[in-house]
Coordinates of N, CA and C in Angstrom, one line a residue:
X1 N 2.4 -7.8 -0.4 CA 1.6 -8.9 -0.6 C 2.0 -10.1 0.3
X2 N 1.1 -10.9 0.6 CA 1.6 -12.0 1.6 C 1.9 -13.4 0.8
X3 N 2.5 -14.3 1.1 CA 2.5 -15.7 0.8 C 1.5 -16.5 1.2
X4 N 0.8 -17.5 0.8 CA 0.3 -18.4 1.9 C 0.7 -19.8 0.6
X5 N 1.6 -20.4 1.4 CA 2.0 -21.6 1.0 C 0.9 -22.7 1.4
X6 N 0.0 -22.8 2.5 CA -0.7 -23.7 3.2 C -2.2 -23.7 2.7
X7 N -2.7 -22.8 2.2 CA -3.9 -22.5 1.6 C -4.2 -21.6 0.6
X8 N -4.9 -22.6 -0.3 CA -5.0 -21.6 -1.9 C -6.1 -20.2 -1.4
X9 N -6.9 -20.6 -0.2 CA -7.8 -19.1 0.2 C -6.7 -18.3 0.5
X10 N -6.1 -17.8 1.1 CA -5.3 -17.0 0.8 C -4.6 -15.7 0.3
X11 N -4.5 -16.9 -0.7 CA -4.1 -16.3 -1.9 C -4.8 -14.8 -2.3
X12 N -4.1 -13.8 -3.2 CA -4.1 -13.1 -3.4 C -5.0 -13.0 -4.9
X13 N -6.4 -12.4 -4.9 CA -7.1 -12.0 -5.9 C -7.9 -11.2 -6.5
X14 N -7.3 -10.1 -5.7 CA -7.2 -8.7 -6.1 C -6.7 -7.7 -5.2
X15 N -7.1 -6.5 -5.3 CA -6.8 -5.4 -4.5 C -8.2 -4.9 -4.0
X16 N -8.2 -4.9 -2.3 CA -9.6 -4.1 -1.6 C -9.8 -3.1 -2.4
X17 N -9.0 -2.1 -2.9 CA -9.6 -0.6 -3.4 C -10.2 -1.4 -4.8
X18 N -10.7 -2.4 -5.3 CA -11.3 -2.7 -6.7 C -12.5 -3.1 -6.2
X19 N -13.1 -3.5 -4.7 CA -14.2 -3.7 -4.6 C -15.4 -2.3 -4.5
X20 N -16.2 -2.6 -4.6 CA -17.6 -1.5 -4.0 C -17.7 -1.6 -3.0
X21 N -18.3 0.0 -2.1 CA -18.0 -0.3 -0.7 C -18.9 -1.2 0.2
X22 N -20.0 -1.9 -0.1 CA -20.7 -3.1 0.5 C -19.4 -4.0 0.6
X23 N -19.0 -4.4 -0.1 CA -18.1 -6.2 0.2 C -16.5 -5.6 0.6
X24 N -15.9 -4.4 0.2 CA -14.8 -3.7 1.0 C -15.3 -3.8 2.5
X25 N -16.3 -3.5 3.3 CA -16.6 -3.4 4.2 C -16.5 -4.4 5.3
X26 N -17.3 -5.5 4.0 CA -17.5 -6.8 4.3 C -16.0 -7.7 4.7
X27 N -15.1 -7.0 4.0 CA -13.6 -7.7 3.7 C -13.5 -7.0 5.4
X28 N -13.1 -5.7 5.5 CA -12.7 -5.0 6.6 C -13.3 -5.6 8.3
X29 N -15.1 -5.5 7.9 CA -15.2 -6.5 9.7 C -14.5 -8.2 9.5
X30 N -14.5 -9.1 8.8 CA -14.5 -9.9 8.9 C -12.6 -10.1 9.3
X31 N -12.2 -9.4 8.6 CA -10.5 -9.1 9.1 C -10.5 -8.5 10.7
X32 N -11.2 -7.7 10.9 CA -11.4 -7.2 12.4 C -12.1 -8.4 13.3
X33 N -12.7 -9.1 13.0 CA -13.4 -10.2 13.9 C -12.6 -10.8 13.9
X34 N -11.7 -11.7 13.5 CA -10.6 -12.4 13.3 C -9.5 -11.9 14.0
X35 N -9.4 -10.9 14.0 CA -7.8 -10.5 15.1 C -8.3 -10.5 16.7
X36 N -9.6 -10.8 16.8 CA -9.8 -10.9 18.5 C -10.9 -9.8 18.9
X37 N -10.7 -9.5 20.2 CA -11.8 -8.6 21.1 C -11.6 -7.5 20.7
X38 N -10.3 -6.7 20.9 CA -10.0 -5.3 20.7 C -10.5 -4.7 19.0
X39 N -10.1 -5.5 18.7 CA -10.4 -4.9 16.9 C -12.2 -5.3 16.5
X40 N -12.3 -6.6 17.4 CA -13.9 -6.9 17.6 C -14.6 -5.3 18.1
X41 N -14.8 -4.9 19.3 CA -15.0 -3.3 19.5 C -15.0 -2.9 18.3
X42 N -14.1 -2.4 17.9 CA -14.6 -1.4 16.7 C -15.6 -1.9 15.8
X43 N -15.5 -3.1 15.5 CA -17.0 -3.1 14.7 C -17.7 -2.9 15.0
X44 N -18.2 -3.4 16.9 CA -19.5 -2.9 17.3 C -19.5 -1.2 17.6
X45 N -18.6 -0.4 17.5 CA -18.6 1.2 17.2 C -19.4 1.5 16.1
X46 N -18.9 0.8 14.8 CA -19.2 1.0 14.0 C -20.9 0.6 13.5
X47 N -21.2 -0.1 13.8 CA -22.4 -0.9 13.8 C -23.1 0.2 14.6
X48 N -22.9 0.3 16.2 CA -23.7 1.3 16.7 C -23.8 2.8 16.2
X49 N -22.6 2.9 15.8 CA -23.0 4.6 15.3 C -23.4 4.6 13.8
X50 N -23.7 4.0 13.3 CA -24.5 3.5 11.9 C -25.4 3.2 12.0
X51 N -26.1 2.7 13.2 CA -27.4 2.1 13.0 C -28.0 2.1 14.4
X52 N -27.6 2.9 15.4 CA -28.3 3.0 16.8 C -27.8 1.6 17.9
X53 N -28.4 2.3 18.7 CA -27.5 1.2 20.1 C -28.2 0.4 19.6
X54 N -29.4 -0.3 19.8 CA -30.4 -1.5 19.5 C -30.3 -2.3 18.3
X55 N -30.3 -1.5 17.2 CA -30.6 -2.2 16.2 C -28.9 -2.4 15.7
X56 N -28.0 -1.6 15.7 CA -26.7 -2.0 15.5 C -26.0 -3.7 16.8
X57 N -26.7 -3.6 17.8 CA -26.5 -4.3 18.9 C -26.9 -5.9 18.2
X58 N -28.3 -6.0 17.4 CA -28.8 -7.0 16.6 C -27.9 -7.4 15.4
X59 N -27.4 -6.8 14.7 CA -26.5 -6.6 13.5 C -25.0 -6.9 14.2
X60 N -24.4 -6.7 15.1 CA -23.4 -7.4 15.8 C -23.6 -8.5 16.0
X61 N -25.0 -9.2 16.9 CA -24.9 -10.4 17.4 C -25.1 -11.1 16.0
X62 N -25.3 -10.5 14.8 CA -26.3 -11.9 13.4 C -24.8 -12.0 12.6
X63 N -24.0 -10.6 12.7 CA -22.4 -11.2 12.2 C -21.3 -11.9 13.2
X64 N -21.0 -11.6 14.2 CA -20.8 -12.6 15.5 C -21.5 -14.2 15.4
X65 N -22.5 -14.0 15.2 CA -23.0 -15.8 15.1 C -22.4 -16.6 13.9
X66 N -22.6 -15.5 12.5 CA -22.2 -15.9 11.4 C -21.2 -16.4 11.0
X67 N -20.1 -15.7 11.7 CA -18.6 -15.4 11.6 C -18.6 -17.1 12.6
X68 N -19.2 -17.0 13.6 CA -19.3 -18.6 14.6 C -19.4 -19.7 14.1
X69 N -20.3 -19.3 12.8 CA -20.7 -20.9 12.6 C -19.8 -21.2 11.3
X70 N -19.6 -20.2 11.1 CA -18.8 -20.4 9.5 C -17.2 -20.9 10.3
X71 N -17.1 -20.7 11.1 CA -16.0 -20.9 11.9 C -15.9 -22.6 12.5
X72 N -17.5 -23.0 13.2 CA -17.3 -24.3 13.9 C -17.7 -25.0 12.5
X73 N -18.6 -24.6 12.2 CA -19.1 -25.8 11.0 C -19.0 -25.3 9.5
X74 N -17.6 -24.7 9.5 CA -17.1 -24.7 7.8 C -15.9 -25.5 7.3
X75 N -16.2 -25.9 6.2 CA -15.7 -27.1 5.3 C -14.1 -27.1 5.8
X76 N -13.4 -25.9 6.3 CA -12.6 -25.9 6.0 C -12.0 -24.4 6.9
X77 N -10.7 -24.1 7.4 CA -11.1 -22.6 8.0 C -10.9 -21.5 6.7
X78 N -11.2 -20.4 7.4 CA -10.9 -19.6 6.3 C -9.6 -19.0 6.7
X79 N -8.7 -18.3 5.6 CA -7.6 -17.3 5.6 C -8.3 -16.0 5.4
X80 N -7.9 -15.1 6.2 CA -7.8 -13.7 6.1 C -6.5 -13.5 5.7
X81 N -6.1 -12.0 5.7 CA -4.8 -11.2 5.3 C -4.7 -10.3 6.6
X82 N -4.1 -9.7 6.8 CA -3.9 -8.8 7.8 C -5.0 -7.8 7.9
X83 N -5.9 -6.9 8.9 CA -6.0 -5.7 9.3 C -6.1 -4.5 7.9
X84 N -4.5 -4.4 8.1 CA -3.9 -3.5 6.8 C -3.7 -3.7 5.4
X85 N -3.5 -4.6 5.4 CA -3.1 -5.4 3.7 C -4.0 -5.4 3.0
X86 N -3.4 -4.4 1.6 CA -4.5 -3.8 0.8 C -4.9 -5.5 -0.3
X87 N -4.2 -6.5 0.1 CA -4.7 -7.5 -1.2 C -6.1 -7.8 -1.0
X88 N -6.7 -8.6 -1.6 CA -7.8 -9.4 -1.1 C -7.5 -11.0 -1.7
X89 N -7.9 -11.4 -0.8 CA -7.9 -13.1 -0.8 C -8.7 -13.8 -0.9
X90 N -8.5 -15.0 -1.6 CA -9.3 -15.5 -2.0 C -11.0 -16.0 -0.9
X91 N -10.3 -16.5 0.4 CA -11.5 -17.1 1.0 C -12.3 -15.6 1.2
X92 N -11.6 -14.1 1.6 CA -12.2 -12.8 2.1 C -12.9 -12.4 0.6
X93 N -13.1 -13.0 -0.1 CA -13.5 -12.5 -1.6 C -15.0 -13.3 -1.6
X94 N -14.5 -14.2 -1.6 CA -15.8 -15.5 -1.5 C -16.9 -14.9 -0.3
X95 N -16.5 -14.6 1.0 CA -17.2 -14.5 2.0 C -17.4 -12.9 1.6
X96 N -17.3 -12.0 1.4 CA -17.7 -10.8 0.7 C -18.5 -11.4 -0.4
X97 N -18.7 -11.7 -1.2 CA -19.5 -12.0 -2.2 C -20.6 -13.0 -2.0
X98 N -20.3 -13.4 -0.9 CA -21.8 -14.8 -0.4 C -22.3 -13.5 0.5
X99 N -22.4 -12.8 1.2 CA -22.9 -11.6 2.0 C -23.5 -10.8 0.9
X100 N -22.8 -10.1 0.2 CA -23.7 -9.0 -0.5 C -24.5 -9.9 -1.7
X101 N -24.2 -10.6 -2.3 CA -25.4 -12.1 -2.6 C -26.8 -11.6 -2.0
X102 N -26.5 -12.3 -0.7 CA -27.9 -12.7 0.1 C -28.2 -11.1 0.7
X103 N -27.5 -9.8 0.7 CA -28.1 -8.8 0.6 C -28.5 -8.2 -0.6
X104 N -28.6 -8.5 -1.8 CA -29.2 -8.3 -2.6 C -30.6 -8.9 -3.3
X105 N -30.3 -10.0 -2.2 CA -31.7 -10.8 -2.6 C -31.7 -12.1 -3.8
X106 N -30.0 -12.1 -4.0 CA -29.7 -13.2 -4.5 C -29.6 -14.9 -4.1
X107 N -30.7 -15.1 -3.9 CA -31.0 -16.5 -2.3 C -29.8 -17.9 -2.6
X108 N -30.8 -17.6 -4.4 CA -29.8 -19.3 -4.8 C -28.1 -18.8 -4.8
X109 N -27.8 -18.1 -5.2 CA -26.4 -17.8 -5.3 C -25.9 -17.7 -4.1
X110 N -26.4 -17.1 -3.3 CA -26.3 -17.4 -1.9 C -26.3 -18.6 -1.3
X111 N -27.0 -19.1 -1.7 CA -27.3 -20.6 -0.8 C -26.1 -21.4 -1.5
X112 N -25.7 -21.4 -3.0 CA -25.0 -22.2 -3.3 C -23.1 -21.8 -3.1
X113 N -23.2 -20.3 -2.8 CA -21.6 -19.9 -1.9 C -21.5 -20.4 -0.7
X114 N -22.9 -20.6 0.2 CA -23.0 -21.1 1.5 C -22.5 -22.7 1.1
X115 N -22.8 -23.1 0.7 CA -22.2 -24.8 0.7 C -21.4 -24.8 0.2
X116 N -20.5 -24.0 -0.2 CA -19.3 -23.9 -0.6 C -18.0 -23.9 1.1
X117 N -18.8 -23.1 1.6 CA -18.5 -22.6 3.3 C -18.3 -23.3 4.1
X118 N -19.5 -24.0 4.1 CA -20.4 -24.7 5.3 C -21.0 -26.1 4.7
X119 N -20.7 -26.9 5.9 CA -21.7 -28.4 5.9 C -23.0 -27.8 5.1
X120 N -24.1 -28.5 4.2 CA -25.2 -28.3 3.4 C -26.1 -28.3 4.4
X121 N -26.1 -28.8 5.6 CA -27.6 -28.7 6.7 C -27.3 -27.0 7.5
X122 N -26.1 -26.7 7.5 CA -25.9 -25.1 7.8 C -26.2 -24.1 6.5
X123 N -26.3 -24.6 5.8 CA -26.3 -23.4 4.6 C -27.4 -22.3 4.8
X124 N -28.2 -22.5 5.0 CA -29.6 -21.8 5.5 C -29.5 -21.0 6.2
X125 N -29.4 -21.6 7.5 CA -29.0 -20.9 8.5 C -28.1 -19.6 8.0
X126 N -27.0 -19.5 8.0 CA -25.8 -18.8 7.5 C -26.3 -17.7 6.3
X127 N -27.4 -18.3 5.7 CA -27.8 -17.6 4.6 C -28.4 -16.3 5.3
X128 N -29.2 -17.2 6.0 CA -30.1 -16.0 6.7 C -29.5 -15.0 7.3
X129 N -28.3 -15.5 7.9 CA -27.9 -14.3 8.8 C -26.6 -13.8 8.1
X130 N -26.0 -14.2 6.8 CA -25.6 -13.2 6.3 C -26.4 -12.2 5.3
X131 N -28.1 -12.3 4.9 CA -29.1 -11.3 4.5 C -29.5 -10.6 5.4
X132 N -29.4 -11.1 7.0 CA -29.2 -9.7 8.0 C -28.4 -9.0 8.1
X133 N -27.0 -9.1 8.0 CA -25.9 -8.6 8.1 C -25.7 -7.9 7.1
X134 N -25.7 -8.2 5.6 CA -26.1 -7.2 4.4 C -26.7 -6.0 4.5
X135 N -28.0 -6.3 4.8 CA -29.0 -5.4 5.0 C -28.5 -4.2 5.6
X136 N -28.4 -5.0 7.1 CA -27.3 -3.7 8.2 C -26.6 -3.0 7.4
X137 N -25.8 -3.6 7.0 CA -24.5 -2.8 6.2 C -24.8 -2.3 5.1
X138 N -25.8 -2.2 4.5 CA -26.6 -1.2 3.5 C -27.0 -0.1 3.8
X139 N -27.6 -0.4 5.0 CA -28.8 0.8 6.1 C -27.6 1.4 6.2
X140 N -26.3 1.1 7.3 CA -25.8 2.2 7.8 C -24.5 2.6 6.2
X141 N -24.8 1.9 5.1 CA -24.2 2.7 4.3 C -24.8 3.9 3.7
X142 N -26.3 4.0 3.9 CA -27.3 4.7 3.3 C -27.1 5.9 4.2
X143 N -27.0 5.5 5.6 CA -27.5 6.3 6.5 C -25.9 7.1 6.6
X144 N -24.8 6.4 6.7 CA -24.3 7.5 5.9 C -23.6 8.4 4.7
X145 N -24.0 8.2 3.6 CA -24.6 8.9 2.8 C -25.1 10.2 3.0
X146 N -26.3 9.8 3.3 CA -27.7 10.8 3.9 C -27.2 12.0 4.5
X147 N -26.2 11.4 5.1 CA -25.4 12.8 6.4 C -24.7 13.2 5.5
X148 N -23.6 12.3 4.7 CA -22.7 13.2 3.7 C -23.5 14.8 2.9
X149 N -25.0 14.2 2.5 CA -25.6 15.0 1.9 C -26.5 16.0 2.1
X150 N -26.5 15.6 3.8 CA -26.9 17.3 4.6 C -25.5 18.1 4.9
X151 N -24.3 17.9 4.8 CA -23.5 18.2 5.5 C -22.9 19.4 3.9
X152 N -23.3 18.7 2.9 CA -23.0 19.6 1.9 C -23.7 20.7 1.6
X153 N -23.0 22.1 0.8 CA -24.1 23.2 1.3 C -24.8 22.6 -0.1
X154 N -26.4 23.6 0.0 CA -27.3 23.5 -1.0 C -26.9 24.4 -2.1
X155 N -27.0 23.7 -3.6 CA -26.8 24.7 -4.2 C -27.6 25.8 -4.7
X156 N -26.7 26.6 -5.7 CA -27.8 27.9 -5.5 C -28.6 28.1 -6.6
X157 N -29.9 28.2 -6.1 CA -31.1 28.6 -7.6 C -31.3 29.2 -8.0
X158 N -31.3 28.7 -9.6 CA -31.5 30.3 -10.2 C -33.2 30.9 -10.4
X159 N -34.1 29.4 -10.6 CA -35.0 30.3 -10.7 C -36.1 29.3 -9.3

């Protein structure tokens, strides 16, 4: 587990393996966007082989912007944890939970974790493009699924 003397986000408040895999996910790129370009790449791997060059290409640039603005115009920075580190922290818990929010179609709750984030004239904005970003990350959760479920044999009938 880590320390963070300097910020209560931080802080430790829970374990990744307790989330569902929507906001685990959500924990995992935003830890990879944070460490730079090289660990950047892999999400856009990921994004592309989940959801096609094009539309994964869109889903990169709407979490890239997101991750920007919550960056220039948030209240405050955020703490991540490392890459590896199985804790989850407080600010990576919040920003997991304002994303799958507004992918669920939860607006106001969304809109009201966004101003928690962000200046109140960004909340909107951010809203929006963390319900694009959701979404993506639903589709290529679905999409693979779908493969898990061709890849298994069929079972056998009896009648």
């Amino acid at each position: 587990m880590m320390r963070f003397d300097h910020s209560r986000g931080g802080t430790p408040v829970g374990l990744l393996a307790e989330l569902d895999g929507l906001e685990a996910t959500i924990v995992r790129y935003f830890r990879l966007w944070r460490d730079g370009p090289r660990s950047q790449a892999q999400v856009w791997k990921d994004f592309a082989s989940g959801l096609g060059r094009a539309e994964g290409q869109s889903a990169l640039q709407s979490f890239d912007e997101l991750c920007g603005l919550i960056t220039r115009h948030g209240r405050r920075a955020l703490i991540s944890h490392r890459i590896e580190c199985a804790c989850l922290g407080a600010d990576e818990s919040c920003f997991a939970n304002f994303i799958a929010s507004a992918a669920e179609g939860d607006r106001e709750d969304a809109m009201l974790i966004a101003t928690l984030l962000v200046r109140p004239d960004m909340a909107p904005i951010v809203t929006a493009l963390a319900t694009d970003v959701g979404m993506a990350l639903k589709r290529m959760q679905l999409g693979a699924a779908r493969a898990a479920d061709l890849r298994q044999p069929a079972p056998a009938l009896l009648h």
